[in-house]
Amino acid sequence: MAAGQAVSVKLSGPARLALGLAGLVLFFGVWEAAVQSGLLPSGMVPAPSSLGPAWLDEVRGGFWQQAILDSLNHYLLGLLIGSVLGAGLGILCGMLGLLDSLLEGVVRLLRPVPGLAWVPFAILWFGLSTAGATFVIAISVFWINFYAAHSAVRGVDPELYELASAFGHGSFFGRLVKIVLPASAPGIMAGLRTGLGQGWMSVVAAELFGVPGIGARMMQASSLLATDVVVVYMLTMAMLYAITDFLFGFVRKWVLRWQP
């Protein structure tokens, strides 16, 4: 073997899972040791051993369950609205050059604006309600799905359009159903999957103005310097993302079942 040549080892599923669990154990072990040794101040960074009791207190008080239900309410609705509108407009712009050129300036203007910047408008337009949180999440998810769908449609082989026309599917809806959607489905699904995570990252920003949920509970805990409770809800969001991503895997597999 030549010097410096990389060695690639293909691991089985169980081996990867075992290594992943070992990495987590090592991470939390180092974290615990750093807090217990005083390397990290316990008042600023909670020890992992304190997270279990803090979580149990939240569960017994009913705060944890209610926060999850509240956040899921506007997360799922915002995810649905942002994904459908973003992917839909991305597909249309990818197919229709005139519409794409017409909206190019608007897209370049609004795309760099972060979801957090829309919070003041959400308060003005919707008040302190879940509709405002839904709006912020939808905006955050919208652009990811727009660009994913737009790029996927633009990447479709032009020769497929000629083939569709030859078989009598040259109309807009014929090309959409027979060519665009099947050919761009992998890219669109990748955008939807990325949007799942972006939606959870937007939950805290969406709840900054007092809308009940995980983000609001984190803000309350941080104001009381209850860092252990803050970390509990951080891990809760990570868990919820893992669950939604896992479930989406089945949806993606069904949609792309035609792939080898």
PDB file of C-alpha atoms in Angstrom:
ATOM      1  CA  MET A   1       0.000   0.000   0.000  1.00  0.00           C
ATOM      2  CA  ALA A   2       1.344   3.410  -0.952  1.00  0.00           C
ATOM      3  CA  ALA A   3       2.298   5.780   1.831  1.00  0.00           C
ATOM      4  CA  GLY A   4      -0.486   8.127   2.812  1.00  0.00           C
ATOM      5  CA  GLN A   5      -3.153   6.071   1.034  1.00  0.00           C
ATOM      6  CA  ALA A   6      -6.443   6.211   2.934  1.00  0.00           C
ATOM      7  CA  VAL A   7      -7.923   2.957   4.185  1.00  0.00           C
ATOM      8  CA  SER A   8     -11.694   2.692   3.867  1.00  0.00           C
ATOM      9  CA  VAL A   9     -13.430   0.226   6.148  1.00  0.00           C
ATOM     10  CA  LYS A  10     -17.054  -0.570   5.437  1.00  0.00           C
ATOM     11  CA  LEU A  11     -18.893  -1.223   8.679  1.00  0.00           C
ATOM     12  CA  SER A  12     -22.083  -3.196   9.078  1.00  0.00           C
ATOM     13  CA  GLY A  13     -25.229  -1.651  10.529  1.00  0.00           C
ATOM     14  CA  PRO A  14     -24.787  -3.118  14.044  1.00  0.00           C
ATOM     15  CA  ALA A  15     -21.136  -2.071  14.106  1.00  0.00           C
ATOM     16  CA  ARG A  16     -21.995   1.508  13.165  1.00  0.00           C
ATOM     17  CA  LEU A  17     -24.713   1.577  15.814  1.00  0.00           C
ATOM     18  CA  ALA A  18     -22.321   0.262  18.461  1.00  0.00           C
ATOM     19  CA  LEU A  19     -19.696   2.855  17.537  1.00  0.00           C
ATOM     20  CA  GLY A  20     -22.311   5.607  17.606  1.00  0.00           C
ATOM     21  CA  LEU A  21     -23.448   4.574  21.091  1.00  0.00           C
ATOM     22  CA  ALA A  22     -19.832   4.359  22.240  1.00  0.00           C
ATOM     23  CA  GLY A  23     -19.238   7.883  20.969  1.00  0.00           C
ATOM     24  CA  LEU A  24     -22.240   9.163  22.928  1.00  0.00           C
ATOM     25  CA  VAL A  25     -21.072   7.426  26.106  1.00  0.00           C
ATOM     26  CA  LEU A  26     -17.612   8.934  25.659  1.00  0.00           C
ATOM     27  CA  PHE A  27     -19.070  12.387  25.018  1.00  0.00           C
ATOM     28  CA  PHE A  28     -21.246  12.374  28.128  1.00  0.00           C
ATOM     29  CA  GLY A  29     -18.452  10.807  30.174  1.00  0.00           C
ATOM     30  CA  VAL A  30     -15.994  13.549  29.264  1.00  0.00           C
ATOM     31  CA  TRP A  31     -18.697  16.150  29.907  1.00  0.00           C
ATOM     32  CA  GLU A  32     -19.449  14.716  33.363  1.00  0.00           C
ATOM     33  CA  ALA A  33     -15.771  14.526  34.262  1.00  0.00           C
ATOM     34  CA  ALA A  34     -15.183  18.114  33.156  1.00  0.00           C
ATOM     35  CA  VAL A  35     -17.995  19.388  35.394  1.00  0.00           C
ATOM     36  CA  GLN A  36     -17.104  17.236  38.383  1.00  0.00           C
ATOM     37  CA  SER A  37     -13.444  18.255  38.187  1.00  0.00           C
ATOM     38  CA  GLY A  38     -14.339  21.941  38.045  1.00  0.00           C
ATOM     39  CA  LEU A  39     -12.949  22.396  34.550  1.00  0.00           C
ATOM     40  CA  LEU A  40     -16.452  23.535  33.577  1.00  0.00           C
ATOM     41  CA  PRO A  41     -18.356  25.615  36.174  1.00  0.00           C
ATOM     42  CA  SER A  42     -21.387  23.659  37.394  1.00  0.00           C
ATOM     43  CA  GLY A  43     -23.410  26.864  37.675  1.00  0.00           C
ATOM     44  CA  MET A  44     -23.047  27.526  33.957  1.00  0.00           C
ATOM     45  CA  VAL A  45     -22.919  24.010  32.526  1.00  0.00           C
ATOM     46  CA  PRO A  46     -25.035  21.261  34.125  1.00  0.00           C
ATOM     47  CA  ALA A  47     -23.568  17.815  34.653  1.00  0.00           C
ATOM     48  CA  PRO A  48     -25.224  15.029  32.634  1.00  0.00           C
ATOM     49  CA  SER A  49     -26.049  13.286  35.922  1.00  0.00           C
ATOM     50  CA  SER A  50     -28.358  16.198  36.813  1.00  0.00           C
ATOM     51  CA  LEU A  51     -30.406  15.948  33.622  1.00  0.00           C
ATOM     52  CA  GLY A  52     -32.367  12.854  34.674  1.00  0.00           C
ATOM     53  CA  PRO A  53     -33.796  14.397  37.871  1.00  0.00           C
ATOM     54  CA  ALA A  54     -34.531  17.660  36.043  1.00  0.00           C
ATOM     55  CA  TRP A  55     -36.398  15.765  33.315  1.00  0.00           C
ATOM     56  CA  LEU A  56     -38.409  13.799  35.879  1.00  0.00           C
ATOM     57  CA  ASP A  57     -39.443  17.028  37.599  1.00  0.00           C
ATOM     58  CA  GLU A  58     -40.635  18.423  34.259  1.00  0.00           C
ATOM     59  CA  VAL A  59     -42.562  15.227  33.487  1.00  0.00           C
ATOM     60  CA  ARG A  60     -44.188  15.057  36.920  1.00  0.00           C
ATOM     61  CA  GLY A  61     -45.265  18.668  36.640  1.00  0.00           C
ATOM     62  CA  GLY A  62     -46.731  18.027  33.185  1.00  0.00           C
ATOM     63  CA  PHE A  63     -44.560  20.767  31.656  1.00  0.00           C
ATOM     64  CA  TRP A  64     -42.567  18.463  29.374  1.00  0.00           C
ATOM     65  CA  GLN A  65     -45.566  16.768  27.772  1.00  0.00           C
ATOM     66  CA  GLN A  66     -47.445  20.041  27.307  1.00  0.00           C
ATOM     67  CA  ALA A  67     -44.435  21.789  25.788  1.00  0.00           C
ATOM     68  CA  ILE A  68     -44.039  19.009  23.224  1.00  0.00           C
ATOM     69  CA  LEU A  69     -47.729  19.107  22.287  1.00  0.00           C
ATOM     70  CA  ASP A  70     -47.684  22.898  21.954  1.00  0.00           C
ATOM     71  CA  SER A  71     -44.572  22.899  19.776  1.00  0.00           C
ATOM     72  CA  LEU A  72     -45.799  20.042  17.592  1.00  0.00           C
ATOM     73  CA  ASN A  73     -48.968  22.020  16.926  1.00  0.00           C
ATOM     74  CA  HIS A  74     -47.267  24.878  15.097  1.00  0.00           C
ATOM     75  CA  TYR A  75     -44.221  22.872  13.966  1.00  0.00           C
ATOM     76  CA  LEU A  76     -46.252  20.404  11.913  1.00  0.00           C
ATOM     77  CA  LEU A  77     -48.515  23.079  10.472  1.00  0.00           C
ATOM     78  CA  GLY A  78     -45.604  25.393   9.627  1.00  0.00           C
ATOM     79  CA  LEU A  79     -43.673  22.478   8.139  1.00  0.00           C
ATOM     80  CA  LEU A  80     -46.630  21.503   5.962  1.00  0.00           C
ATOM     81  CA  ILE A  81     -47.312  25.040   4.720  1.00  0.00           C
ATOM     82  CA  GLY A  82     -43.660  25.925   4.110  1.00  0.00           C
ATOM     83  CA  SER A  83     -42.874  22.614   2.401  1.00  0.00           C
ATOM     84  CA  VAL A  84     -45.892  22.601   0.074  1.00  0.00           C
ATOM     85  CA  LEU A  85     -45.566  26.249  -0.936  1.00  0.00           C
ATOM     86  CA  GLY A  86     -41.771  26.129  -1.233  1.00  0.00           C
ATOM     87  CA  ALA A  87     -41.611  22.924  -3.242  1.00  0.00           C
ATOM     88  CA  GLY A  88     -44.603  23.938  -5.361  1.00  0.00           C
ATOM     89  CA  LEU A  89     -43.180  27.326  -6.308  1.00  0.00           C
ATOM     90  CA  GLY A  90     -39.745  25.792  -6.869  1.00  0.00           C
ATOM     91  CA  ILE A  91     -41.208  23.289  -9.318  1.00  0.00           C
ATOM     92  CA  LEU A  92     -43.122  25.993 -11.189  1.00  0.00           C
ATOM     93  CA  CYS A  93     -40.082  28.265 -11.431  1.00  0.00           C
ATOM     94  CA  GLY A  94     -37.966  25.357 -12.577  1.00  0.00           C
ATOM     95  CA  MET A  95     -40.411  24.513 -15.342  1.00  0.00           C
ATOM     96  CA  LEU A  96     -41.450  28.006 -16.436  1.00  0.00           C
ATOM     97  CA  GLY A  97     -38.559  30.219 -17.453  1.00  0.00           C
ATOM     98  CA  LEU A  98     -40.756  33.328 -17.623  1.00  0.00           C
ATOM     99  CA  LEU A  99     -41.958  32.907 -14.037  1.00  0.00           C
ATOM    100  CA  ASP A 100     -38.428  32.118 -12.887  1.00  0.00           C
ATOM    101  CA  SER A 101     -37.089  35.338 -14.433  1.00  0.00           C
ATOM    102  CA  LEU A 102     -40.006  37.353 -13.042  1.00  0.00           C
ATOM    103  CA  LEU A 103     -39.402  36.194  -9.471  1.00  0.00           C
ATOM    104  CA  GLU A 104     -35.601  36.113  -9.579  1.00  0.00           C
ATOM    105  CA  GLY A 105     -35.215  39.589  -8.072  1.00  0.00           C
ATOM    106  CA  VAL A 106     -37.768  38.914  -5.343  1.00  0.00           C
ATOM    107  CA  VAL A 107     -36.081  35.644  -4.435  1.00  0.00           C
ATOM    108  CA  ARG A 108     -32.645  37.239  -4.233  1.00  0.00           C
ATOM    109  CA  LEU A 109     -34.086  40.000  -2.045  1.00  0.00           C
ATOM    110  CA  LEU A 110     -35.973  37.841   0.459  1.00  0.00           C
ATOM    111  CA  ARG A 111     -33.820  34.681   0.586  1.00  0.00           C
ATOM    112  CA  PRO A 112     -31.036  36.122   2.835  1.00  0.00           C
ATOM    113  CA  VAL A 113     -33.557  37.345   5.449  1.00  0.00           C
ATOM    114  CA  PRO A 114     -33.422  34.899   8.403  1.00  0.00           C
ATOM    115  CA  GLY A 115     -36.571  33.538  10.000  1.00  0.00           C
ATOM    116  CA  LEU A 116     -35.805  35.395  13.228  1.00  0.00           C
ATOM    117  CA  ALA A 117     -36.139  38.727  11.385  1.00  0.00           C
ATOM    118  CA  TRP A 118     -39.788  37.919  10.667  1.00  0.00           C
ATOM    119  CA  VAL A 119     -40.690  37.639  14.366  1.00  0.00           C
ATOM    120  CA  PRO A 120     -41.690  41.353  14.748  1.00  0.00           C
ATOM    121  CA  PHE A 121     -43.993  41.051  11.734  1.00  0.00           C
ATOM    122  CA  ALA A 122     -45.409  37.804  13.082  1.00  0.00           C
ATOM    123  CA  ILE A 123     -46.346  39.641  16.283  1.00  0.00           C
ATOM    124  CA  LEU A 124     -47.890  42.559  14.362  1.00  0.00           C
ATOM    125  CA  TRP A 125     -49.821  40.401  11.921  1.00  0.00           C
ATOM    126  CA  PHE A 126     -50.894  37.485  14.127  1.00  0.00           C
ATOM    127  CA  GLY A 127     -50.430  38.686  17.703  1.00  0.00           C
ATOM    128  CA  LEU A 128     -49.182  36.393  20.449  1.00  0.00           C
ATOM    129  CA  SER A 129     -50.691  33.279  18.923  1.00  0.00           C
ATOM    130  CA  THR A 130     -49.625  29.969  17.456  1.00  0.00           C
ATOM    131  CA  ALA A 131     -50.372  31.411  14.007  1.00  0.00           C
ATOM    132  CA  GLY A 132     -47.355  33.702  14.391  1.00  0.00           C
ATOM    133  CA  ALA A 133     -45.115  30.783  15.363  1.00  0.00           C
ATOM    134  CA  THR A 134     -46.459  28.777  12.439  1.00  0.00           C
ATOM    135  CA  PHE A 135     -45.635  31.665  10.099  1.00  0.00           C
ATOM    136  CA  VAL A 136     -42.011  31.911  11.291  1.00  0.00           C
ATOM    137  CA  ILE A 137     -41.474  28.158  10.908  1.00  0.00           C
ATOM    138  CA  ALA A 138     -43.111  28.127   7.471  1.00  0.00           C
ATOM    139  CA  ILE A 139     -40.847  30.950   6.275  1.00  0.00           C
ATOM    140  CA  SER A 140     -37.740  29.104   7.508  1.00  0.00           C
ATOM    141  CA  VAL A 141     -38.748  25.883   5.772  1.00  0.00           C
ATOM    142  CA  PHE A 142     -39.999  27.551   2.587  1.00  0.00           C
ATOM    143  CA  TRP A 143     -36.643  28.549   1.089  1.00  0.00           C
ATOM    144  CA  ILE A 144     -34.973  25.188   1.669  1.00  0.00           C
ATOM    145  CA  ASN A 145     -37.741  23.425  -0.230  1.00  0.00           C
ATOM    146  CA  PHE A 146     -37.901  26.102  -2.913  1.00  0.00           C
ATOM    147  CA  TYR A 147     -34.230  25.808  -3.842  1.00  0.00           C
ATOM    148  CA  ALA A 148     -34.196  22.020  -3.554  1.00  0.00           C
ATOM    149  CA  ALA A 149     -37.170  21.667  -5.880  1.00  0.00           C
ATOM    150  CA  HIS A 150     -35.922  24.364  -8.258  1.00  0.00           C
ATOM    151  CA  SER A 151     -32.503  22.748  -8.586  1.00  0.00           C
ATOM    152  CA  ALA A 152     -33.993  19.276  -8.983  1.00  0.00           C
ATOM    153  CA  VAL A 153     -36.305  20.397 -11.794  1.00  0.00           C
ATOM    154  CA  ARG A 154     -33.535  22.336 -13.523  1.00  0.00           C
ATOM    155  CA  GLY A 155     -31.421  19.200 -13.426  1.00  0.00           C
ATOM    156  CA  VAL A 156     -33.901  17.111 -15.417  1.00  0.00           C
ATOM    157  CA  ASP A 157     -32.435  15.882 -18.710  1.00  0.00           C
ATOM    158  CA  PRO A 158     -33.920  18.031 -21.550  1.00  0.00           C
ATOM    159  CA  GLU A 159     -34.081  14.971 -23.780  1.00  0.00           C
ATOM    160  CA  LEU A 160     -36.764  13.556 -21.498  1.00  0.00           C
ATOM    161  CA  TYR A 161     -39.058  16.431 -22.469  1.00  0.00           C
ATOM    162  CA  GLU A 162     -38.594  15.585 -26.133  1.00  0.00           C
ATOM    163  CA  LEU A 163     -39.373  11.957 -25.361  1.00  0.00           C
ATOM    164  CA  ALA A 164     -42.526  12.962 -23.499  1.00  0.00           C
ATOM    165  CA  SER A 165     -43.677  15.089 -26.436  1.00  0.00           C
ATOM    166  CA  ALA A 166     -43.095  12.199 -28.807  1.00  0.00           C
ATOM    167  CA  PHE A 167     -45.451  10.050 -26.726  1.00  0.00           C
ATOM    168  CA  GLY A 168     -48.161  12.714 -26.485  1.00  0.00           C
ATOM    169  CA  HIS A 169     -47.263  14.218 -23.122  1.00  0.00           C
ATOM    170  CA  GLY A 170     -46.011  17.606 -24.321  1.00  0.00           C
ATOM    171  CA  SER A 171     -48.541  19.660 -22.339  1.00  0.00           C
ATOM    172  CA  PHE A 172     -47.583  21.368 -19.086  1.00  0.00           C
ATOM    173  CA  PHE A 173     -49.383  18.824 -16.913  1.00  0.00           C
ATOM    174  CA  GLY A 174     -48.172  15.956 -19.049  1.00  0.00           C
ATOM    175  CA  ARG A 175     -44.543  17.018 -18.579  1.00  0.00           C
ATOM    176  CA  LEU A 176     -45.174  17.659 -14.881  1.00  0.00           C
ATOM    177  CA  VAL A 177     -46.656  14.252 -14.145  1.00  0.00           C
ATOM    178  CA  LYS A 178     -44.695  12.070 -16.564  1.00  0.00           C
ATOM    179  CA  ILE A 179     -41.256  13.716 -16.427  1.00  0.00           C
ATOM    180  CA  VAL A 180     -40.681  16.439 -13.841  1.00  0.00           C
ATOM    181  CA  LEU A 181     -42.089  14.882 -10.678  1.00  0.00           C
ATOM    182  CA  PRO A 182     -40.557  11.407 -11.148  1.00  0.00           C
ATOM    183  CA  ALA A 183     -37.163  12.730 -12.280  1.00  0.00           C
ATOM    184  CA  SER A 184     -36.879  15.428  -9.598  1.00  0.00           C
ATOM    185  CA  ALA A 185     -38.386  13.407  -6.749  1.00  0.00           C
ATOM    186  CA  PRO A 186     -35.020  12.498  -5.116  1.00  0.00           C
ATOM    187  CA  GLY A 187     -33.973  16.167  -4.963  1.00  0.00           C
ATOM    188  CA  ILE A 188     -37.367  17.294  -3.700  1.00  0.00           C
ATOM    189  CA  MET A 189     -37.364  14.624  -0.996  1.00  0.00           C
ATOM    190  CA  ALA A 190     -33.872  15.717   0.064  1.00  0.00           C
ATOM    191  CA  GLY A 191     -35.188  19.252   0.499  1.00  0.00           C
ATOM    192  CA  LEU A 192     -38.148  18.034   2.521  1.00  0.00           C
ATOM    193  CA  ARG A 193     -35.830  16.066   4.790  1.00  0.00           C
ATOM    194  CA  THR A 194     -33.585  19.081   5.346  1.00  0.00           C
ATOM    195  CA  GLY A 195     -36.673  21.140   6.112  1.00  0.00           C
ATOM    196  CA  LEU A 196     -37.570  18.771   8.942  1.00  0.00           C
ATOM    197  CA  GLY A 197     -34.437  19.778  10.816  1.00  0.00           C
ATOM    198  CA  GLN A 198     -34.696  23.460   9.891  1.00  0.00           C
ATOM    199  CA  GLY A 199     -38.222  23.489  11.247  1.00  0.00           C
ATOM    200  CA  TRP A 200     -37.080  22.282  14.666  1.00  0.00           C
ATOM    201  CA  MET A 201     -34.240  24.802  14.675  1.00  0.00           C
ATOM    202  CA  SER A 202     -36.833  27.519  14.045  1.00  0.00           C
ATOM    203  CA  VAL A 203     -39.080  26.468  16.921  1.00  0.00           C
ATOM    204  CA  VAL A 204     -37.120  28.452  19.524  1.00  0.00           C
ATOM    205  CA  ALA A 205     -37.158  31.597  17.363  1.00  0.00           C
ATOM    206  CA  ALA A 206     -40.863  31.099  16.662  1.00  0.00           C
ATOM    207  CA  GLU A 207     -41.637  30.964  20.386  1.00  0.00           C
ATOM    208  CA  LEU A 208     -39.460  33.883  21.458  1.00  0.00           C
ATOM    209  CA  PHE A 209     -42.464  36.170  21.819  1.00  0.00           C
ATOM    210  CA  GLY A 210     -44.266  34.024  24.387  1.00  0.00           C
ATOM    211  CA  VAL A 211     -45.991  31.317  22.354  1.00  0.00           C
ATOM    212  CA  PRO A 212     -46.176  28.172  24.529  1.00  0.00           C
ATOM    213  CA  GLY A 213     -43.888  25.313  23.591  1.00  0.00           C
ATOM    214  CA  ILE A 214     -40.392  23.900  23.962  1.00  0.00           C
ATOM    215  CA  GLY A 215     -38.673  27.162  23.050  1.00  0.00           C
ATOM    216  CA  ALA A 216     -40.771  29.157  25.508  1.00  0.00           C
ATOM    217  CA  ARG A 217     -40.032  26.669  28.262  1.00  0.00           C
ATOM    218  CA  MET A 218     -36.313  26.937  27.503  1.00  0.00           C
ATOM    219  CA  MET A 219     -36.491  30.728  27.738  1.00  0.00           C
ATOM    220  CA  GLN A 220     -38.292  30.511  31.085  1.00  0.00           C
ATOM    221  CA  ALA A 221     -35.696  28.101  32.437  1.00  0.00           C
ATOM    222  CA  SER A 222     -32.782  30.212  31.211  1.00  0.00           C
ATOM    223  CA  SER A 223     -34.208  33.311  32.937  1.00  0.00           C
ATOM    224  CA  LEU A 224     -34.113  31.310  36.188  1.00  0.00           C
ATOM    225  CA  LEU A 225     -30.582  30.006  35.430  1.00  0.00           C
ATOM    226  CA  ALA A 226     -31.987  26.462  35.391  1.00  0.00           C
ATOM    227  CA  THR A 227     -29.424  25.283  32.859  1.00  0.00           C
ATOM    228  CA  ASP A 228     -30.248  21.630  33.483  1.00  0.00           C
ATOM    229  CA  VAL A 229     -33.835  22.231  32.329  1.00  0.00           C
ATOM    230  CA  VAL A 230     -32.562  24.118  29.275  1.00  0.00           C
ATOM    231  CA  VAL A 231     -30.394  21.161  28.272  1.00  0.00           C
ATOM    232  CA  VAL A 232     -33.300  18.771  28.872  1.00  0.00           C
ATOM    233  CA  TYR A 233     -35.344  20.618  26.267  1.00  0.00           C
ATOM    234  CA  MET A 234     -32.377  20.865  23.919  1.00  0.00           C
ATOM    235  CA  LEU A 235     -32.097  17.084  24.037  1.00  0.00           C
ATOM    236  CA  THR A 236     -35.877  16.823  23.663  1.00  0.00           C
ATOM    237  CA  MET A 237     -35.704  18.751  20.401  1.00  0.00           C
ATOM    238  CA  ALA A 238     -32.901  16.498  19.210  1.00  0.00           C
ATOM    239  CA  MET A 239     -35.022  13.457  20.072  1.00  0.00           C
ATOM    240  CA  LEU A 240     -38.074  14.821  18.259  1.00  0.00           C
ATOM    241  CA  TYR A 241     -35.995  15.577  15.176  1.00  0.00           C
ATOM    242  CA  ALA A 242     -34.581  12.052  15.228  1.00  0.00           C
ATOM    243  CA  ILE A 243     -38.108  10.617  15.409  1.00  0.00           C
ATOM    244  CA  THR A 244     -39.478  12.779  12.588  1.00  0.00           C
ATOM    245  CA  ASP A 245     -36.421  12.053  10.437  1.00  0.00           C
ATOM    246  CA  PHE A 246     -36.809   8.316  11.088  1.00  0.00           C
ATOM    247  CA  LEU A 247     -40.498   8.369  10.144  1.00  0.00           C
ATOM    248  CA  PHE A 248     -39.771  10.453   7.064  1.00  0.00           C
ATOM    249  CA  GLY A 249     -37.368   7.745   5.962  1.00  0.00           C
ATOM    250  CA  PHE A 250     -40.341   5.417   5.436  1.00  0.00           C
ATOM    251  CA  VAL A 251     -42.172   8.082   3.435  1.00  0.00           C
ATOM    252  CA  ARG A 252     -39.114   8.691   1.275  1.00  0.00           C
ATOM    253  CA  LYS A 253     -38.633   4.963   0.724  1.00  0.00           C
ATOM    254  CA  TRP A 254     -42.250   4.602  -0.398  1.00  0.00           C
ATOM    255  CA  VAL A 255     -42.142   7.605  -2.731  1.00  0.00           C
ATOM    256  CA  LEU A 256     -38.857   6.478  -4.295  1.00  0.00           C
ATOM    257  CA  ARG A 257     -39.748   2.793  -4.310  1.00  0.00           C
ATOM    258  CA  TRP A 258     -39.126   2.715  -8.079  1.00  0.00           C
ATOM    259  CA  GLN A 259     -35.423   3.357  -7.520  1.00  0.00           C
ATOM    260  CA  PRO A 260     -33.163   0.267  -7.580  1.00  0.00           C
TER     261      PRO A 260
END
